[in-house]
CSV table of C-alpha atoms and ligand atoms in Angstrom, one decimal:
chain,number,residue,atom,x,y,z
A,1140,MET,CA,101.8,55.6,87.4
A,1141,LEU,CA,104.9,57.7,87.4
A,1142,SER,CA,106.3,58.3,90.8
A,1143,GLN,CA,107.5,61.9,91.5
A,1144,LYS,CA,111.2,62.4,92.1
A,1145,ARG,CA,112.2,64.0,95.4
A,1146,VAL,CA,115.3,66.1,96.1
A,1147,ALA,CA,116.5,67.2,99.5
A,1148,ALA,CA,117.9,70.7,99.2
A,1149,ILE,CA,120.2,71.7,102.1
A,1150,HIS,CA,121.0,75.4,102.0
A,1151,ASP,CA,120.3,78.6,103.9
A,1152,ILE,CA,117.3,80.8,103.3
A,1153,SER,CA,118.3,84.4,102.5
A,1154,GLY,CA,115.1,86.4,102.6
A,1155,VAL,CA,116.2,88.9,100.0
A,1156,GLY,CA,118.9,88.6,97.2
A,1157,LYS,CA,117.7,85.5,95.4
A,1158,CYS,CA,120.1,82.5,96.1
A,1159,SER,CA,120.2,79.2,97.9
A,1160,LEU,CA,116.8,77.9,99.0
A,1161,THR,CA,114.8,80.8,97.5
A,1162,VAL,CA,116.0,79.7,94.1
A,1163,ALA,CA,116.4,75.9,94.6
A,1164,LEU,CA,112.8,75.5,95.7
A,1165,PRO,CA,111.1,77.2,92.8
A,1166,ILE,CA,113.5,75.9,90.1
A,1167,ILE,CA,113.5,72.3,91.2
A,1168,SER,CA,109.7,72.5,91.6
A,1169,ALA,CA,109.4,73.8,88.1
A,1170,ALA,CA,111.1,70.7,86.9
A,1171,GLY,CA,108.2,68.7,88.4
A,1172,VAL,CA,110.4,67.4,91.2
A,1173,GLU,CA,109.5,67.6,94.9
A,1174,CYS,CA,112.0,69.8,96.7
A,1175,SER,CA,112.2,69.0,100.4
A,1176,VAL,CA,114.1,71.8,102.2
A,1177,LEU,CA,116.5,71.5,105.1
A,1178,PRO,CA,117.2,75.1,106.0
A,1179,THR,CA,120.6,75.6,107.6
A,1180,ALA,CA,120.2,79.2,108.6
A,1181,VAL,CA,117.8,82.1,108.0
A,1182,LEU,CA,119.2,85.4,107.0
A,1183,SER,CA,117.5,88.7,106.1
A,1184,THR,CA,119.8,88.9,103.0
A,1185,HIS,CA,122.7,86.9,101.7
A,1186,THR,CA,126.2,88.0,102.9
A,1187,GLY,CA,127.6,89.2,99.5
A,1188,GLY,CA,127.0,93.0,99.1
A,1189,PHE,CA,124.8,93.8,102.1
A,1190,THR,CA,125.8,94.9,105.6
A,1191,GLY,CA,123.7,94.6,108.7
A,1192,PHE,CA,122.0,91.3,107.7
A,1193,THR,CA,120.5,89.1,110.4
A,1194,TYR,CA,121.7,85.5,110.7
A,1195,ARG,CA,119.7,82.9,112.6
A,1196,ASP,CA,121.8,79.8,112.8
A,1197,LEU,CA,119.9,76.5,112.5
A,1198,THR,CA,123.0,74.2,113.0
A,1199,ALA,CA,121.3,72.7,116.0
A,1200,ASP,CA,118.3,71.6,113.9
A,1201,ILE,CA,120.1,69.8,111.1
A,1202,ALA,CA,120.6,66.4,112.7
A,1203,ALA,CA,117.0,66.5,114.2
A,1204,ILE,CA,115.4,67.2,110.8
A,1205,ALA,CA,117.5,64.5,109.1
A,1206,ALA,CA,116.6,62.0,111.9
A,1207,HIS,CA,112.9,62.8,111.5
A,1208,TRP,CA,113.1,62.4,107.7
A,1209,GLN,CA,115.0,59.1,108.3
A,1210,SER,CA,112.2,57.8,110.6
A,1211,LEU,CA,109.7,58.5,107.8
A,1212,LYS,CA,111.8,56.3,105.5
A,1213,LEU,CA,111.7,58.9,102.7
A,1214,HIS,CA,113.5,58.1,99.5
A,1215,PHE,CA,115.6,60.9,98.0
A,1216,ASP,CA,116.5,60.8,94.4
A,1217,ALA,CA,119.1,63.5,95.0
A,1218,ILE,CA,120.5,65.5,97.9
A,1219,TYR,CA,121.8,68.9,96.8
A,1220,THR,CA,123.8,71.2,99.1
A,1221,GLY,CA,125.5,74.6,98.6
A,1222,PHE,CA,126.3,77.4,101.0
A,1223,LEU,CA,127.2,76.1,104.5
A,1224,GLY,CA,128.1,78.5,107.2
A,1225,SER,CA,130.6,76.7,109.3
A,1226,PHE,CA,132.9,73.6,109.8
A,1227,GLU,CA,130.2,72.1,112.1
A,1228,GLN,CA,127.6,72.5,109.4
A,1229,ILE,CA,129.8,70.6,106.9
A,1230,ASP,CA,130.2,67.7,109.4
A,1231,LEU,CA,126.4,67.6,110.0
A,1232,VAL,CA,125.6,67.7,106.3
A,1233,SER,CA,128.2,64.9,105.8
A,1234,GLN,CA,126.3,62.9,108.4
A,1235,ALA,CA,123.0,63.7,106.8
A,1236,PHE,CA,124.3,62.2,103.5
A,1237,ASP,CA,125.0,59.0,105.4
A,1238,ASP,CA,121.6,59.0,107.1
A,1239,LEU,CA,119.4,60.0,104.1
A,1240,ALA,CA,121.0,58.7,100.9
A,1241,SER,CA,120.0,55.4,99.4
A,1242,PRO,CA,122.5,53.6,97.1
A,1243,ASP,CA,120.8,55.3,94.1
A,1244,THR,CA,120.7,58.8,95.5
A,1245,LEU,CA,122.6,61.4,93.5
A,1246,ILE,CA,124.7,63.5,96.0
A,1247,VAL,CA,125.4,66.9,94.6
A,1248,VAL,CA,127.8,69.3,96.4
A,1249,ASP,CA,128.3,72.8,95.2
A,1250,PRO,CA,131.3,73.9,97.4
A,1251,VAL,CA,130.0,77.5,97.7
A,1252,MET,CA,132.7,79.5,99.4
A,1253,ALA,CA,134.6,81.8,97.0
A,1254,ASP,CA,134.6,83.6,93.7
A,1255,ASN,CA,136.9,85.8,91.7
A,1256,GLY,CA,139.9,84.7,93.6
A,1257,GLN,CA,138.5,85.6,97.0
A,1258,LEU,CA,137.0,83.5,99.8
A,1259,TYR,CA,133.7,84.9,101.0
A,1260,THR,CA,134.4,87.1,104.0
A,1261,ILE,CA,132.9,84.8,106.6
A,1262,PHE,CA,135.3,81.9,105.8
A,1263,ASP,CA,138.9,81.3,106.8
A,1264,GLU,CA,141.7,79.7,104.8
A,1265,HIS,CA,141.0,76.2,106.3
A,1266,PHE,CA,137.4,76.1,104.9
A,1267,PRO,CA,138.3,74.8,101.4
A,1268,ALA,CA,140.0,71.6,102.9
A,1269,ALA,CA,136.7,70.9,104.8
A,1270,MET,CA,134.6,71.5,101.7
A,1271,LYS,CA,136.9,69.2,99.7
A,1272,LYS,CA,136.2,66.4,102.3
A,1273,LEU,CA,132.4,66.9,101.8
A,1274,CYS,CA,132.9,66.9,98.0
A,1275,ALA,CA,134.5,63.5,98.3
A,1276,LYS,CA,131.1,62.1,99.3
A,1277,ALA,CA,129.4,63.4,96.2
A,1278,GLN,CA,128.8,61.9,92.8
A,1279,LEU,CA,128.6,65.4,91.2
A,1280,ILE,CA,130.5,68.5,92.3
A,1281,MET,CA,130.2,72.0,90.7
A,1282,PRO,CA,133.0,74.3,91.9
A,1283,ASN,CA,133.8,77.5,90.2
A,1284,LEU,CA,137.4,78.1,89.2
A,1285,THR,CA,138.3,79.8,92.5
A,1286,GLU,CA,136.8,77.0,94.6
A,1287,ALA,CA,138.5,74.4,92.4
A,1288,ALA,CA,141.9,76.0,92.8
A,1289,PHE,CA,141.4,76.6,96.6
A,1290,MET,CA,140.4,73.0,97.2
A,1291,LEU,CA,143.5,71.9,95.4
A,1292,GLY,CA,145.6,74.3,97.5
A,1293,GLU,CA,146.6,76.2,94.3
A,1294,PRO,CA,146.7,79.9,93.8
A,1295,TYR,CA,143.7,81.4,91.9
A,1296,GLN,CA,144.4,82.1,88.2
A,1297,PRO,CA,142.3,84.9,86.7
A,1298,GLY,CA,140.8,84.3,83.2
A,1299,PRO,CA,140.6,84.2,80.3
A,1300,TYR,CA,141.6,80.5,80.5
A,1301,THR,CA,143.2,78.0,78.1
A,1302,LYS,CA,141.9,74.5,77.5
A,1303,GLU,CA,145.2,73.2,78.8
A,1304,TYR,CA,144.6,75.0,82.2
A,1305,VAL,CA,141.0,73.9,82.5
A,1306,GLU,CA,141.6,70.3,81.6
A,1307,GLY,CA,144.6,70.2,83.9
A,1308,LEU,CA,142.5,71.5,86.7
A,1309,LEU,CA,139.7,69.0,86.0
A,1310,HIS,CA,142.3,66.1,86.0
A,1311,ARG,CA,143.9,67.3,89.3
A,1312,LEU,CA,140.4,67.7,90.9
A,1313,SER,CA,139.5,64.2,89.8
A,1314,ALA,CA,142.7,62.8,91.3
A,1315,ALA,CA,141.9,64.6,94.6
A,1316,ILE,CA,138.1,64.0,94.8
A,1317,PRO,CA,136.5,60.8,93.6
A,1318,ALA,CA,133.3,62.4,92.3
A,1319,LYS,CA,132.0,60.7,89.1
A,1320,ASN,CA,131.1,64.0,87.5
A,1321,ILE,CA,132.7,67.4,87.8
A,1322,VAL,CA,131.1,70.6,86.4
A,1323,LEU,CA,133.5,73.5,86.5
A,1324,THR,CA,131.7,76.8,86.3
A,1325,GLY,CA,132.9,80.3,85.2
A,1326,VAL,CA,135.0,78.9,82.3
A,1327,TYR,CA,135.8,81.4,79.5
A,1328,PHE,CA,138.4,81.6,76.8
A,1329,ASP,CA,137.6,85.1,75.5
A,1330,ASP,CA,135.3,88.0,76.1
A,1331,GLN,CA,132.4,86.6,74.2
A,1332,LYS,CA,131.4,83.4,75.9
A,1333,LEU,CA,131.3,82.0,79.4
A,1334,GLY,CA,129.9,78.7,80.8
A,1335,ALA,CA,130.9,75.4,82.2
A,1336,ALA,CA,133.2,72.5,81.5
A,1337,SER,CA,131.6,69.2,82.2
A,1338,TYR,CA,133.8,66.2,82.9
A,1339,ASP,CA,132.6,62.6,83.0
A,1340,THR,CA,135.4,60.9,84.8
A,1341,VAL,CA,134.3,57.4,83.8
A,1342,SER,CA,134.3,58.0,80.0
A,1343,GLY,CA,137.0,60.7,80.3
A,1344,GLN,CA,134.9,63.0,78.2
A,1345,ILE,CA,135.2,66.8,78.8
A,1346,GLN,CA,132.6,69.0,77.1
A,1347,TYR,CA,132.4,72.8,77.0
A,1348,ILE,CA,129.0,74.4,77.3
A,1349,LEU,CA,129.3,78.1,76.8
A,1350,GLY,CA,126.7,80.9,76.5
A,1351,GLN,CA,126.8,84.6,76.0
A,1352,LYS,CA,129.3,86.3,78.5
A,1353,ILE,CA,127.5,89.3,80.1
A,1354,PRO,CA,129.7,91.8,82.0
A,1355,GLY,CA,129.2,92.0,85.7
A,1356,SER,CA,128.9,89.5,88.6
A,1357,TYR,CA,125.3,88.8,89.3
A,1358,HIS,CA,124.6,87.3,92.7
A,1359,GLY,CA,123.1,83.8,93.1
A,1360,THR,CA,123.8,82.7,89.5
A,1361,GLY,CA,125.7,79.7,90.8
A,1362,ASP,CA,122.6,78.6,92.7
A,1363,VAL,CA,120.3,79.3,89.7
A,1364,PHE,CA,122.6,77.2,87.6
A,1365,GLY,CA,123.0,74.4,90.1
A,1366,SER,CA,119.3,74.1,90.8
A,1367,ALA,CA,118.5,74.1,87.1
A,1368,LEU,CA,121.2,71.4,86.6
A,1369,VAL,CA,119.8,69.2,89.4
A,1370,GLY,CA,116.2,69.6,88.0
A,1371,ALA,CA,117.3,68.6,84.5
A,1372,LEU,CA,119.2,65.6,85.8
A,1373,MET,CA,116.1,64.5,87.8
A,1374,CYS,CA,114.2,64.8,84.5
A,1375,GLY,CA,116.5,62.2,83.0
A,1376,LYS,CA,118.7,64.5,81.0
A,1377,ALA,CA,122.3,63.3,80.4
A,1378,LEU,CA,125.0,65.4,82.1
A,1379,ALA,CA,126.0,67.6,79.1
A,1380,GLU,CA,122.5,68.2,78.0
A,1381,ALA,CA,121.5,69.1,81.6
A,1382,VAL,CA,124.5,71.5,81.8
A,1383,GLN,CA,123.4,73.1,78.5
A,1384,ILE,CA,119.8,73.6,79.8
A,1385,ALA,CA,121.2,75.1,83.0
A,1386,VAL,CA,123.6,77.5,81.1
A,1387,ASP,CA,120.8,78.6,78.8
A,1388,PHE,CA,118.5,79.3,81.7
A,1389,THR,CA,121.1,81.2,83.7
A,1390,VAL,CA,122.2,83.3,80.8
A,1391,ALA,CA,118.6,84.2,79.8
A,1392,SER,CA,117.9,85.2,83.5
A,1393,ILE,CA,121.0,87.4,83.6
A,1394,VAL,CA,120.0,89.1,80.3
A,1395,TRP,CA,116.5,90.0,81.6
A,1396,THR,CA,118.1,91.3,84.8
A,1397,LYS,CA,120.6,93.4,83.0
A,1398,GLU,CA,117.9,94.9,80.8
A,1399,ALA,CA,115.8,95.7,83.8
A,1400,GLY,CA,118.8,97.5,85.4
A,1401,THR,CA,118.4,95.6,88.6
A,1402,GLU,CA,121.4,95.9,91.1
A,1403,MET,CA,123.5,92.8,90.8
A,1404,ARG,CA,123.3,92.0,94.6
A,1405,TYR,CA,119.5,91.4,94.3
A,1406,GLY,CA,120.0,88.3,92.1
A,1407,VAL,CA,118.6,87.5,88.7
A,1408,ASN,CA,115.2,87.4,87.2
A,1409,PHE,CA,115.0,83.6,86.8
A,1410,GLU,CA,111.2,83.6,87.5
A,1411,ALA,CA,110.3,85.0,84.1
A,1412,ASN,CA,112.3,82.3,82.5
A,1413,LEU,CA,110.8,79.3,84.3
A,1414,PRO,CA,108.4,78.6,81.3
A,1415,PHE,CA,111.5,78.6,79.0
A,1416,TYR,CA,113.2,76.1,81.4
A,1417,MET,CA,110.2,73.8,81.5
A,1418,LYS,CA,110.0,73.9,77.7
A,1419,GLU,CA,113.6,72.9,77.4
A,1420,LEU,CA,112.9,70.0,79.8
A,1421,GLY,CA,110.0,68.9,77.6
A,1422,LEU,CA,107.4,69.5,80.3
A,1423,ILE,CA,105.4,72.0,78.3
A,1424,LYS,CA,105.1,72.9,74.6
B,2788,PXL,O1,124.8,82.1,96.6
B,2788,PXL,C1,125.7,81.7,97.5
B,2788,PXL,C2,125.3,82.2,98.9
B,2788,PXL,C3,124.2,81.5,99.5
B,2788,PXL,N1,123.8,81.9,100.8
B,2788,PXL,C4,124.4,82.9,101.4
B,2788,PXL,C5,125.5,83.6,100.8
B,2788,PXL,C6,125.9,83.2,99.5
B,2788,PXL,C7,127.0,83.9,98.9
B,2788,PXL,O2,127.5,84.9,99.3
B,2788,PXL,O3,126.0,84.6,101.5
B,2788,PXL,C8,124.0,83.3,102.8
């Protein structure tokens, strides 16, 4: 009998404005993979584009949840983390990797902290160095171009990009952070296409996986992409194919959202595209 894969997703729950756990749980589940959730905070909405949101910090629960899971001797095929609200949370998640990962666990860190050249308002300029340390424990990292530059202590460069810049950035990241695979998001060379550059540091291969570039900045798309990527990898897809599936799913979700005229801060309509995702994974016809 095939045993079901299990992913531990360590993110916040933002009640409204689809991102973090409210997208990781449904998307990873749609891939047929159990998604065990370790909530780091509960917010009424995410912090990008809303004011007056509530924030229930769950920092004090992280080690206790990890310890209980450890006592159950659970096996995690992957641990996937994204938005973390403080330096202390980064340290606790780093410890949770040590406590929960087996030698074959894929550790995935999305160093969520910045976009379009700006750190998110709740973080200070020392946060990228702490995220870089957490990334050093991962086999797969997926920064966007802002996060990559900030972790390297470089100024942000606005797009469109050149292959020379993107590949230089990937090589510098790989020299600074020992992750086996780096997926750089938000890569574009012109106004038509946008996607990711996937770098397998063992083979040295860099592949560009680009989809339709849709104007605007839709909230939560990094988490939709990351969750779809983790799900596809857990289904046995190779890195570049998994990135392709995640790009296709994210772009399709943005297109539906744009057509519906939904405000960008409410996130994207990924739900209607879950059957399409499952089809690409070969789970349904
Ligand atoms: O999608 C990233 C994200 C996740 N969680 C919270 C956020 C953000 C980005 O702003 O504020 C709470």
